[in-house]
PDB file of C-alpha atoms and ligand atoms in Angstrom:
ATOM      1  CA  MET A  22      81.498 130.626  65.135  1.00  0.00           C
ATOM      2  CA  GLY A  23      83.690 129.471  62.332  1.00  0.00           C
ATOM      3  CA  ARG A  24      86.325 126.678  62.627  1.00  0.00           C
ATOM      4  CA  LEU A  25      89.259 129.249  62.548  1.00  0.00           C
ATOM      5  CA  ASP A  26      87.591 131.346  65.339  1.00  0.00           C
ATOM      6  CA  ARG A  27      86.899 128.226  67.441  1.00  0.00           C
ATOM      7  CA  ILE A  28      90.583 127.044  66.909  1.00  0.00           C
ATOM      8  CA  ALA A  29      91.862 130.503  67.972  1.00  0.00           C
ATOM      9  CA  GLU A  30      89.650 130.406  71.073  1.00  0.00           C
ATOM     10  CA  LEU A  31      90.787 126.945  72.117  1.00  0.00           C
ATOM     11  CA  LYS A  32      94.447 127.849  71.540  1.00  0.00           C
ATOM     12  CA  ARG A  33      94.048 130.741  73.876  1.00  0.00           C
ATOM     13  CA  SER A  34      92.144 128.733  76.589  1.00  0.00           C
ATOM     14  CA  LYS A  35      94.616 125.815  76.395  1.00  0.00           C
ATOM     15  CA  ASN A  36      97.717 127.846  75.836  1.00  0.00           C
ATOM     16  CA  ALA A  37      98.304 125.785  72.735  1.00  0.00           C
ATOM     17  CA  VAL A  38     100.518 126.247  69.724  1.00  0.00           C
ATOM     18  CA  ILE A  39      99.982 124.612  66.262  1.00  0.00           C
ATOM     19  CA  LEU A  40     103.078 123.458  64.399  1.00  0.00           C
ATOM     20  CA  ALA A  41     102.883 122.255  60.810  1.00  0.00           C
ATOM     21  CA  HIS A  42     105.293 120.596  58.380  1.00  0.00           C
ATOM     22  CA  ASN A  43     105.828 122.208  54.931  1.00  0.00           C
ATOM     23  CA  TYR A  44     103.937 119.320  53.225  1.00  0.00           C
ATOM     24  CA  GLN A  45     100.690 119.866  55.094  1.00  0.00           C
ATOM     25  CA  VAL A  46      97.494 120.796  53.240  1.00  0.00           C
ATOM     26  CA  PRO A  47      97.022 124.578  52.643  1.00  0.00           C
ATOM     27  CA  GLU A  48      94.238 124.975  55.270  1.00  0.00           C
ATOM     28  CA  VAL A  49      96.426 123.446  57.874  1.00  0.00           C
ATOM     29  CA  GLN A  50      99.448 125.527  56.965  1.00  0.00           C
ATOM     30  CA  ASP A  51      97.316 128.627  57.143  1.00  0.00           C
ATOM     31  CA  ALA A  52      95.982 127.703  60.519  1.00  0.00           C
ATOM     32  CA  ALA A  53      99.449 127.021  61.997  1.00  0.00           C
ATOM     33  CA  ASP A  54     101.520 129.310  64.186  1.00  0.00           C
ATOM     34  CA  PHE A  55     104.682 128.008  62.609  1.00  0.00           C
ATOM     35  CA  VAL A  56     105.314 126.028  59.386  1.00  0.00           C
ATOM     36  CA  GLY A  57     108.715 124.507  58.887  1.00  0.00           C
ATOM     37  CA  ASP A  58     110.969 121.585  57.996  1.00  0.00           C
ATOM     38  CA  SER A  59     111.929 118.787  60.344  1.00  0.00           C
ATOM     39  CA  LEU A  60     114.878 120.652  61.950  1.00  0.00           C
ATOM     40  CA  GLU A  61     113.020 123.916  62.342  1.00  0.00           C
ATOM     41  CA  LEU A  62     110.090 122.158  63.932  1.00  0.00           C
ATOM     42  CA  SER A  63     112.317 120.241  66.432  1.00  0.00           C
ATOM     43  CA  ARG A  64     114.062 123.430  67.449  1.00  0.00           C
ATOM     44  CA  LYS A  65     110.663 125.216  67.871  1.00  0.00           C
ATOM     45  CA  ALA A  66     109.135 122.396  69.835  1.00  0.00           C
ATOM     46  CA  ALA A  67     112.221 122.513  72.206  1.00  0.00           C
ATOM     47  CA  GLY A  68     111.801 126.234  72.850  1.00  0.00           C
ATOM     48  CA  LEU A  69     108.064 126.684  73.230  1.00  0.00           C
ATOM     49  CA  GLU A  70     106.378 128.270  76.247  1.00  0.00           C
ATOM     50  CA  ALA A  71     102.983 126.677  75.372  1.00  0.00           C
ATOM     51  CA  ASP A  72     101.354 123.892  77.386  1.00  0.00           C
ATOM     52  CA  THR A  73     100.056 122.010  74.365  1.00  0.00           C
ATOM     53  CA  ILE A  74     101.561 121.513  70.972  1.00  0.00           C
ATOM     54  CA  VAL A  75      99.304 120.393  68.147  1.00  0.00           C
ATOM     55  CA  PHE A  76     101.709 118.757  65.740  1.00  0.00           C
ATOM     56  CA  CYS A  77     100.510 118.756  62.200  1.00  0.00           C
ATOM     57  CA  GLY A  78     102.774 116.322  60.507  1.00  0.00           C
ATOM     58  CA  VAL A  79     103.491 112.628  61.055  1.00  0.00           C
ATOM     59  CA  ARG A  80     104.127 110.569  64.166  1.00  0.00           C
ATOM     60  CA  PHE A  81     107.914 110.659  64.340  1.00  0.00           C
ATOM     61  CA  MET A  82     107.745 114.510  64.344  1.00  0.00           C
ATOM     62  CA  ALA A  83     105.218 114.564  67.259  1.00  0.00           C
ATOM     63  CA  GLU A  84     107.343 111.964  69.084  1.00  0.00           C
ATOM     64  CA  THR A  85     110.439 114.240  68.653  1.00  0.00           C
ATOM     65  CA  ALA A  86     108.469 117.124  70.094  1.00  0.00           C
ATOM     66  CA  ALA A  87     107.214 114.963  72.969  1.00  0.00           C
ATOM     67  CA  VAL A  88     110.866 113.905  73.646  1.00  0.00           C
ATOM     68  CA  LEU A  89     112.185 117.483  73.619  1.00  0.00           C
ATOM     69  CA  ALA A  90     109.198 118.987  75.600  1.00  0.00           C
ATOM     70  CA  PRO A  91     108.406 116.148  78.033  1.00  0.00           C
ATOM     71  CA  ASP A  92     106.391 118.580  80.233  1.00  0.00           C
ATOM     72  CA  LYS A  93     104.046 119.564  77.428  1.00  0.00           C
ATOM     73  CA  THR A  94     101.015 117.782  75.914  1.00  0.00           C
ATOM     74  CA  VAL A  95     101.754 116.863  72.301  1.00  0.00           C
ATOM     75  CA  LEU A  96      98.786 115.991  70.065  1.00  0.00           C
ATOM     76  CA  LEU A  97      98.818 114.408  66.669  1.00  0.00           C
ATOM     77  CA  PRO A  98      95.436 115.285  65.037  1.00  0.00           C
ATOM     78  CA  GLU A  99      95.482 112.127  62.860  1.00  0.00           C
ATOM     79  CA  VAL A 100      96.608 109.016  64.836  1.00  0.00           C
ATOM     80  CA  GLU A 101      97.170 107.066  61.606  1.00  0.00           C
ATOM     81  CA  ALA A 102      99.610 109.723  60.161  1.00  0.00           C
ATOM     82  CA  GLY A 103     102.893 107.735  60.233  1.00  0.00           C
ATOM     83  CA  CYS A 104     105.983 107.681  57.985  1.00  0.00           C
ATOM     84  CA  PRO A 105     106.452 104.588  56.043  1.00  0.00           C
ATOM     85  CA  MET A 106     110.172 105.205  55.842  1.00  0.00           C
ATOM     86  CA  ALA A 107     110.371 105.521  59.698  1.00  0.00           C
ATOM     87  CA  ASP A 108     108.527 102.175  59.872  1.00  0.00           C
ATOM     88  CA  MET A 109     111.248 100.377  57.803  1.00  0.00           C
ATOM     89  CA  ILE A 110     113.293  99.888  60.946  1.00  0.00           C
ATOM     90  CA  ASN A 111     112.544  99.183  64.573  1.00  0.00           C
ATOM     91  CA  ALA A 112     114.693  99.152  67.689  1.00  0.00           C
ATOM     92  CA  ARG A 113     115.170  95.400  67.631  1.00  0.00           C
ATOM     93  CA  GLU A 114     116.334  95.377  64.003  1.00  0.00           C
ATOM     94  CA  LEU A 115     118.704  98.238  64.739  1.00  0.00           C
ATOM     95  CA  ARG A 116     120.214  96.546  67.759  1.00  0.00           C
ATOM     96  CA  THR A 117     120.740  93.277  65.712  1.00  0.00           C
ATOM     97  CA  TRP A 118     122.282  95.209  62.795  1.00  0.00           C
ATOM     98  CA  LYS A 119     124.640  97.367  64.706  1.00  0.00           C
ATOM     99  CA  ALA A 120     125.826  94.389  66.695  1.00  0.00           C
ATOM    100  CA  GLY A 121     127.400  93.245  63.522  1.00  0.00           C
ATOM    101  CA  TYR A 122     129.474  96.399  63.325  1.00  0.00           C
ATOM    102  CA  PRO A 123     130.963  96.818  66.684  1.00  0.00           C
ATOM    103  CA  GLY A 124     132.572 100.268  67.406  1.00  0.00           C
ATOM    104  CA  LEU A 125     130.769 102.032  64.617  1.00  0.00           C
ATOM    105  CA  LYS A 126     128.629 105.080  65.425  1.00  0.00           C
ATOM    106  CA  VAL A 127     124.979 105.193  64.330  1.00  0.00           C
ATOM    107  CA  VAL A 128     123.467 108.249  62.748  1.00  0.00           C
ATOM    108  CA  CYS A 129     119.704 108.149  62.544  1.00  0.00           C
ATOM    109  CA  TYR A 130     117.653 110.335  60.205  1.00  0.00           C
ATOM    110  CA  VAL A 131     114.993 112.179  62.203  1.00  0.00           C
ATOM    111  CA  ASN A 132     112.411 110.119  60.150  1.00  0.00           C
ATOM    112  CA  THR A 133     112.632 107.316  62.805  1.00  0.00           C
ATOM    113  CA  SER A 134     110.680 106.249  65.873  1.00  0.00           C
ATOM    114  CA  ALA A 135     111.807 107.418  69.362  1.00  0.00           C
ATOM    115  CA  GLU A 136     112.961 103.905  70.088  1.00  0.00           C
ATOM    116  CA  VAL A 137     115.206 103.802  67.096  1.00  0.00           C
ATOM    117  CA  LYS A 138     116.559 107.241  68.050  1.00  0.00           C
ATOM    118  CA  ALA A 139     117.177 105.790  71.570  1.00  0.00           C
ATOM    119  CA  GLU A 140     119.544 103.140  69.950  1.00  0.00           C
ATOM    120  CA  SER A 141     121.477 105.767  67.935  1.00  0.00           C
ATOM    121  CA  ASP A 142     124.460 108.070  68.720  1.00  0.00           C
ATOM    122  CA  ILE A 143     123.153 111.168  66.917  1.00  0.00           C
ATOM    123  CA  CYS A 144     120.163 112.239  64.913  1.00  0.00           C
ATOM    124  CA  CYS A 145     120.174 114.299  61.686  1.00  0.00           C
ATOM    125  CA  THR A 146     117.729 115.881  59.296  1.00  0.00           C
ATOM    126  CA  SER A 147     118.109 116.559  55.626  1.00  0.00           C
ATOM    127  CA  SER A 148     119.161 120.122  56.403  1.00  0.00           C
ATOM    128  CA  ASN A 149     122.194 119.066  58.511  1.00  0.00           C
ATOM    129  CA  ALA A 150     123.086 115.523  57.644  1.00  0.00           C
ATOM    130  CA  ALA A 151     126.545 116.255  56.176  1.00  0.00           C
ATOM    131  CA  ALA A 152     127.476 118.518  59.145  1.00  0.00           C
ATOM    132  CA  VAL A 153     126.398 115.835  61.583  1.00  0.00           C
ATOM    133  CA  VAL A 154     128.327 113.098  59.841  1.00  0.00           C
ATOM    134  CA  LYS A 155     131.408 115.313  59.706  1.00  0.00           C
ATOM    135  CA  SER A 156     131.014 116.183  63.411  1.00  0.00           C
ATOM    136  CA  LEU A 157     131.666 112.567  64.399  1.00  0.00           C
ATOM    137  CA  GLY A 158     135.267 112.660  63.271  1.00  0.00           C
ATOM    138  CA  VAL A 159     135.183 109.089  62.007  1.00  0.00           C
ATOM    139  CA  ASP A 160     135.805 107.574  58.552  1.00  0.00           C
ATOM    140  CA  LYS A 161     133.058 104.849  58.701  1.00  0.00           C
ATOM    141  CA  LEU A 162     129.683 104.852  60.185  1.00  0.00           C
ATOM    142  CA  LEU A 163     126.124 103.313  60.112  1.00  0.00           C
ATOM    143  CA  PHE A 164     123.170 105.293  58.842  1.00  0.00           C
ATOM    144  CA  VAL A 165     119.448 104.571  59.252  1.00  0.00           C
ATOM    145  CA  PRO A 166     116.965 104.313  57.569  1.00  0.00           C
ATOM    146  CA  ASP A 167     117.324 106.366  54.297  1.00  0.00           C
ATOM    147  CA  LYS A 168     119.689 104.758  51.824  1.00  0.00           C
ATOM    148  CA  ASN A 169     119.242 107.678  49.353  1.00  0.00           C
ATOM    149  CA  LEU A 170     120.132 110.365  51.925  1.00  0.00           C
ATOM    150  CA  ALA A 171     123.047 108.151  53.085  1.00  0.00           C
ATOM    151  CA  ALA A 172     124.447 107.878  49.584  1.00  0.00           C
ATOM    152  CA  TYR A 173     124.233 111.721  49.078  1.00  0.00           C
ATOM    153  CA  VAL A 174     125.864 112.438  52.392  1.00  0.00           C
ATOM    154  CA  ALA A 175     128.602 109.772  51.752  1.00  0.00           C
ATOM    155  CA  ARG A 176     129.501 111.601  48.538  1.00  0.00           C
ATOM    156  CA  GLN A 177     129.346 115.039  50.198  1.00  0.00           C
ATOM    157  CA  THR A 178     131.571 114.085  53.098  1.00  0.00           C
ATOM    158  CA  GLY A 179     133.858 111.296  51.584  1.00  0.00           C
ATOM    159  CA  LYS A 180     132.908 109.003  54.528  1.00  0.00           C
ATOM    160  CA  ALA A 181     132.210 105.298  54.258  1.00  0.00           C
ATOM    161  CA  ILE A 182     128.607 105.090  55.202  1.00  0.00           C
ATOM    162  CA  ILE A 183     126.849 101.663  55.595  1.00  0.00           C
ATOM    163  CA  ALA A 184     123.164 102.345  55.165  1.00  0.00           C
ATOM    164  CA  TRP A 185     119.965 100.519  56.185  1.00  0.00           C
ATOM    165  CA  ASP A 186     117.875  99.598  53.163  1.00  0.00           C
ATOM    166  CA  GLY A 187     115.108 102.182  53.734  1.00  0.00           C
ATOM    167  CA  TYR A 188     113.738 104.945  51.564  1.00  0.00           C
ATOM    168  CA  CYS A 189     110.837 107.412  51.300  1.00  0.00           C
ATOM    169  CA  TYR A 190     108.406 106.050  48.760  1.00  0.00           C
ATOM    170  CA  VAL A 191     107.483 109.590  47.598  1.00  0.00           C
ATOM    171  CA  HIS A 192     111.033 110.573  46.785  1.00  0.00           C
ATOM    172  CA  HIS A 193     112.376 107.183  45.773  1.00  0.00           C
ATOM    173  CA  ARG A 194     109.874 107.114  42.826  1.00  0.00           C
ATOM    174  CA  PHE A 195     111.495 110.188  41.136  1.00  0.00           C
ATOM    175  CA  THR A 196     113.468 109.284  38.070  1.00  0.00           C
ATOM    176  CA  PRO A 197     115.970 111.265  36.022  1.00  0.00           C
ATOM    177  CA  GLY A 198     113.314 110.973  33.313  1.00  0.00           C
ATOM    178  CA  ASP A 199     110.919 113.107  35.550  1.00  0.00           C
ATOM    179  CA  ILE A 200     113.654 115.779  35.648  1.00  0.00           C
ATOM    180  CA  GLU A 201     114.248 115.716  31.890  1.00  0.00           C
ATOM    181  CA  ALA A 202     110.523 115.967  31.152  1.00  0.00           C
ATOM    182  CA  ALA A 203     110.225 118.875  33.604  1.00  0.00           C
ATOM    183  CA  ARG A 204     113.180 120.609  32.014  1.00  0.00           C
ATOM    184  CA  ALA A 205     111.595 120.066  28.552  1.00  0.00           C
ATOM    185  CA  SER A 206     108.357 121.648  29.802  1.00  0.00           C
ATOM    186  CA  HIS A 207     109.998 124.542  31.621  1.00  0.00           C
ATOM    187  CA  PRO A 208     113.339 125.295  29.893  1.00  0.00           C
ATOM    188  CA  ALA A 209     113.892 128.465  31.950  1.00  0.00           C
ATOM    189  CA  ALA A 210     113.504 126.799  35.260  1.00  0.00           C
ATOM    190  CA  GLU A 211     115.984 125.796  37.884  1.00  0.00           C
ATOM    191  CA  VAL A 212     115.457 122.361  39.251  1.00  0.00           C
ATOM    192  CA  TRP A 213     115.446 121.638  43.008  1.00  0.00           C
ATOM    193  CA  VAL A 214     115.129 118.172  44.529  1.00  0.00           C
ATOM    194  CA  HIS A 215     115.010 116.787  47.995  1.00  0.00           C
ATOM    195  CA  PRO A 216     118.034 114.739  49.237  1.00  0.00           C
ATOM    196  CA  GLU A 217     115.667 111.826  49.883  1.00  0.00           C
ATOM    197  CA  CYS A 218     115.644 111.323  46.101  1.00  0.00           C
ATOM    198  CA  PRO A 219     117.995 108.756  44.445  1.00  0.00           C
ATOM    199  CA  LEU A 220     121.472 109.980  43.597  1.00  0.00           C
ATOM    200  CA  ASP A 221     120.846 109.887  39.770  1.00  0.00           C
ATOM    201  CA  VAL A 222     117.878 112.203  40.336  1.00  0.00           C
ATOM    202  CA  ILE A 223     119.984 114.553  42.484  1.00  0.00           C
ATOM    203  CA  ASP A 224     122.628 114.548  39.725  1.00  0.00           C
ATOM    204  CA  ALA A 225     119.964 115.423  37.088  1.00  0.00           C
ATOM    205  CA  ALA A 226     118.920 118.380  39.147  1.00  0.00           C
ATOM    206  CA  ASP A 227     120.507 121.776  39.818  1.00  0.00           C
ATOM    207  CA  LYS A 228     120.257 121.698  43.706  1.00  0.00           C
ATOM    208  CA  ALA A 229     119.368 119.261  46.460  1.00  0.00           C
ATOM    209  CA  LEU A 230     117.652 121.085  49.317  1.00  0.00           C
ATOM    210  CA  SER A 231     115.653 120.142  52.413  1.00  0.00           C
ATOM    211  CA  THR A 232     112.174 121.705  52.486  1.00  0.00           C
ATOM    212  CA  GLY A 233     113.402 124.527  54.771  1.00  0.00           C
ATOM    213  CA  GLN A 234     116.316 125.233  52.426  1.00  0.00           C
ATOM    214  CA  MET A 235     113.861 125.371  49.517  1.00  0.00           C
ATOM    215  CA  VAL A 236     111.801 128.041  51.378  1.00  0.00           C
ATOM    216  CA  ALA A 237     115.035 129.985  52.124  1.00  0.00           C
ATOM    217  CA  GLU A 238     116.355 129.585  48.578  1.00  0.00           C
ATOM    218  CA  ALA A 239     113.027 130.770  47.024  1.00  0.00           C
ATOM    219  CA  ARG A 240     113.356 134.045  48.946  1.00  0.00           C
ATOM    220  CA  LYS A 241     116.750 134.719  47.245  1.00  0.00           C
ATOM    221  CA  THR A 242     116.283 133.201  43.793  1.00  0.00           C
ATOM    222  CA  THR A 243     116.472 135.357  40.665  1.00  0.00           C
ATOM    223  CA  LYS A 244     115.006 132.590  38.458  1.00  0.00           C
ATOM    224  CA  PRO A 245     111.459 133.162  37.196  1.00  0.00           C
ATOM    225  CA  GLU A 246     110.559 129.517  37.364  1.00  0.00           C
ATOM    226  CA  ILE A 247     111.460 126.575  39.663  1.00  0.00           C
ATOM    227  CA  VAL A 248     110.723 122.986  39.175  1.00  0.00           C
ATOM    228  CA  VAL A 249     110.431 121.301  42.646  1.00  0.00           C
ATOM    229  CA  GLY A 250     111.142 117.593  43.118  1.00  0.00           C
ATOM    230  CA  THR A 251     109.632 116.830  46.435  1.00  0.00           C
ATOM    231  CA  GLU A 252     106.223 116.329  48.033  1.00  0.00           C
ATOM    232  CA  THR A 253     103.932 118.720  46.178  1.00  0.00           C
ATOM    233  CA  GLY A 254     102.494 120.164  49.382  1.00  0.00           C
ATOM    234  CA  ILE A 255     105.421 122.599  49.673  1.00  0.00           C
ATOM    235  CA  ILE A 256     104.396 124.313  46.505  1.00  0.00           C
ATOM    236  CA  TYR A 257     101.569 126.039  48.269  1.00  0.00           C
ATOM    237  CA  ARG A 258     103.918 127.776  50.656  1.00  0.00           C
ATOM    238  CA  LEU A 259     106.557 128.527  48.035  1.00  0.00           C
ATOM    239  CA  ALA A 260     104.004 130.153  45.762  1.00  0.00           C
ATOM    240  CA  LYS A 261     102.280 132.038  48.581  1.00  0.00           C
ATOM    241  CA  GLU A 262     105.545 133.599  49.816  1.00  0.00           C
ATOM    242  CA  ASN A 263     107.010 134.249  46.384  1.00  0.00           C
ATOM    243  CA  PRO A 264     104.270 135.418  44.023  1.00  0.00           C
ATOM    244  CA  ALA A 265     106.701 136.583  41.390  1.00  0.00           C
ATOM    245  CA  VAL A 266     108.204 133.106  40.910  1.00  0.00           C
ATOM    246  CA  ALA A 267     106.361 130.211  39.195  1.00  0.00           C
ATOM    247  CA  PHE A 268     106.830 126.814  40.949  1.00  0.00           C
ATOM    248  CA  TYR A 269     106.092 123.620  39.149  1.00  0.00           C
ATOM    249  CA  PRO A 270     106.130 120.022  40.608  1.00  0.00           C
ATOM    250  CA  ALA A 271     108.696 117.808  38.955  1.00  0.00           C
ATOM    251  CA  ARG A 272     105.864 115.155  39.146  1.00  0.00           C
ATOM    252  CA  GLU A 273     102.237 115.992  40.064  1.00  0.00           C
ATOM    253  CA  THR A 274     101.733 112.641  41.740  1.00  0.00           C
ATOM    254  CA  ALA A 275     104.437 113.140  44.305  1.00  0.00           C
ATOM    255  CA  LEU A 276     102.101 113.019  47.270  1.00  0.00           C
ATOM    256  CA  CYS A 277     102.647 111.587  50.819  1.00  0.00           C
ATOM    257  CA  VAL A 278      99.230 110.252  51.831  1.00  0.00           C
ATOM    258  CA  HIS A 279     100.250 110.363  55.535  1.00  0.00           C
ATOM    259  CA  MET A 280     101.090 114.068  55.381  1.00  0.00           C
ATOM    260  CA  LYS A 281      97.690 114.697  53.701  1.00  0.00           C
ATOM    261  CA  MET A 282      95.647 112.986  56.462  1.00  0.00           C
ATOM    262  CA  THR A 283      95.574 116.007  58.794  1.00  0.00           C
ATOM    263  CA  THR A 284      92.699 118.371  58.051  1.00  0.00           C
ATOM    264  CA  LEU A 285      91.418 121.586  59.649  1.00  0.00           C
ATOM    265  CA  ASP A 286      88.525 119.593  61.218  1.00  0.00           C
ATOM    266  CA  LYS A 287      91.051 117.182  62.806  1.00  0.00           C
ATOM    267  CA  VAL A 288      93.049 120.052  64.216  1.00  0.00           C
ATOM    268  CA  LEU A 289      89.864 121.432  65.763  1.00  0.00           C
ATOM    269  CA  ARG A 290      89.023 117.976  67.101  1.00  0.00           C
ATOM    270  CA  ALA A 291      92.476 117.656  68.617  1.00  0.00           C
ATOM    271  CA  LEU A 292      92.087 120.865  70.551  1.00  0.00           C
ATOM    272  CA  GLU A 293      88.530 120.072  71.657  1.00  0.00           C
ATOM    273  CA  THR A 294      89.200 116.500  72.829  1.00  0.00           C
ATOM    274  CA  GLY A 295      92.938 116.447  73.470  1.00  0.00           C
ATOM    275  CA  THR A 296      93.443 113.583  71.010  1.00  0.00           C
ATOM    276  CA  HIS A 297      95.703 111.979  70.029  1.00  0.00           C
ATOM    277  CA  ARG A 298      98.224 112.460  72.798  1.00  0.00           C
ATOM    278  CA  ILE A 299     101.672 111.198  71.936  1.00  0.00           C
ATOM    279  CA  VAL A 300     103.544 109.904  74.922  1.00  0.00           C
ATOM    280  CA  VAL A 301     107.110 108.487  74.744  1.00  0.00           C
ATOM    281  CA  PRO A 302     108.121 106.240  77.846  1.00  0.00           C
ATOM    282  CA  PRO A 303     110.609 108.179  79.919  1.00  0.00           C
ATOM    283  CA  ASP A 304     113.422 105.619  79.539  1.00  0.00           C
ATOM    284  CA  ILE A 305     113.217 105.734  75.760  1.00  0.00           C
ATOM    285  CA  ALA A 306     112.650 109.522  75.656  1.00  0.00           C
ATOM    286  CA  ASP A 307     115.844 110.021  77.797  1.00  0.00           C
ATOM    287  CA  ARG A 308     117.983 108.037  75.447  1.00  0.00           C
ATOM    288  CA  ALA A 309     116.298 109.472  72.281  1.00  0.00           C
ATOM    289  CA  ARG A 310     116.854 112.992  73.635  1.00  0.00           C
ATOM    290  CA  GLY A 311     120.560 112.315  73.806  1.00  0.00           C
ATOM    291  CA  ALA A 312     120.655 111.628  70.050  1.00  0.00           C
ATOM    292  CA  ILE A 313     118.412 114.613  69.224  1.00  0.00           C
ATOM    293  CA  GLN A 314     120.196 117.077  71.485  1.00  0.00           C
ATOM    294  CA  ALA A 315     123.548 115.934  70.053  1.00  0.00           C
ATOM    295  CA  MET A 316     122.294 117.013  66.649  1.00  0.00           C
ATOM    296  CA  LEU A 317     120.862 120.386  67.943  1.00  0.00           C
ATOM    297  CA  ASP A 318     124.171 121.080  69.657  1.00  0.00           C
ATOM    298  CA  ILE A 319     126.172 120.911  66.473  1.00  0.00           C
ATOM    299  CA  SER A 320     123.679 122.477  63.964  1.00  0.00           C
TER     300      SER A 320
HETATM  301  P1  13P B 412     112.449 118.121  55.608  1.00  0.00           P
HETATM  302  O1  13P B 412     111.258 118.897  55.759  1.00  0.00           O
HETATM  303  O2  13P B 412     113.289 118.166  56.838  1.00  0.00           O
HETATM  304  O3  13P B 412     113.151 118.410  54.376  1.00  0.00           O
HETATM  305  O4  13P B 412     111.962 116.567  55.542  1.00  0.00           O
HETATM  306  C1  13P B 412     111.184 116.090  54.475  1.00  0.00           C
HETATM  307  C2  13P B 412     110.449 114.925  54.852  1.00  0.00           C
HETATM  308  O5  13P B 412     110.306 114.022  54.213  1.00  0.00           O
HETATM  309  C3  13P B 412     109.705 114.965  56.112  1.00  0.00           C
HETATM  310  O6  13P B 412     108.898 113.774  56.213  1.00  0.00           O
HETATM  311 FE1  SF4 B 413     107.886 109.802  55.386  1.00  0.00          FE
HETATM  312 FE2  SF4 B 413     108.366 110.403  52.892  1.00  0.00          FE
HETATM  313 FE3  SF4 B 413     105.964 110.908  53.847  1.00  0.00          FE
HETATM  314 FE4  SF4 B 413     108.141 112.328  54.688  1.00  0.00          FE
HETATM  315  S1  SF4 B 413     107.293 112.316  52.650  1.00  0.00           S
HETATM  316  S2  SF4 B 413     106.540 111.462  55.947  1.00  0.00           S
HETATM  317  S3  SF4 B 413     109.648 110.724  54.619  1.00  0.00           S
HETATM  318  S4  SF4 B 413     106.886 108.877  53.527  1.00  0.00           S
END
């Protein structure tokens, strides 16, 4: 029996569902029941009937699923798949930092551990960050951990945002020079970048979009060519769904090694052995759920 047949059989017998982020490798995206961005995957995890969720992404995503679906078994096929940006702040650091700003609300990007979410007022993703910030009805707030997303949202909303000094190493490395070079190579192309990129890169591009927004925009575009300034894994999905459009990476080397750690073999192993189960302690999960649910309620 082939790996895909074995996976299908195990999914049936364990009443399992496979969720995958848009940056996952092609064989994992193809094996998944649902592929999406951080917000879509959170919503999906919250509404599933399944007993087991195999989460093909990085740890904070599996933790979010475990928080939203505490009665389900959430498996992360590769236990080392973390997010270096999420690891740039822990709960103790956030407690100390926010104590210096009494009365200010804390918005945490979904790319954080459950314990950091538990210390925050509301969560956001790159799809809904501006809406979340506006929903607070305050002029000044704290934002963790992505300083690039914070700067972009501050400009979109006109709010004073004090940001933690974190960033995604994949998106932070893009430069306006990458965008200029891509435009020179593909003069007919529109350029899309992710809001985790620095502001000068966003300004050099035509649109700033979350990965889910890129998927939606690709279905509507009339452009023959698109340059994509994000982790290159998304190009597989964009090209597969839109064969008439040519997609080019703004930089070939924009790869998140953690997103690439999950393979079909590890997905199969996860289903066979029940590894690696992600469990969030109930006291932390309850408080983290408050921040995540606050986000889901407004978006
Ligand atoms: P989105 O898929 O929500 O745009 O997030 C990108 C990302 O960096 C996830 O790690
Ligand atoms: Fe974290 Fe960036 Fe990798 Fe996303 S792409 S998991 S934000 S390091």
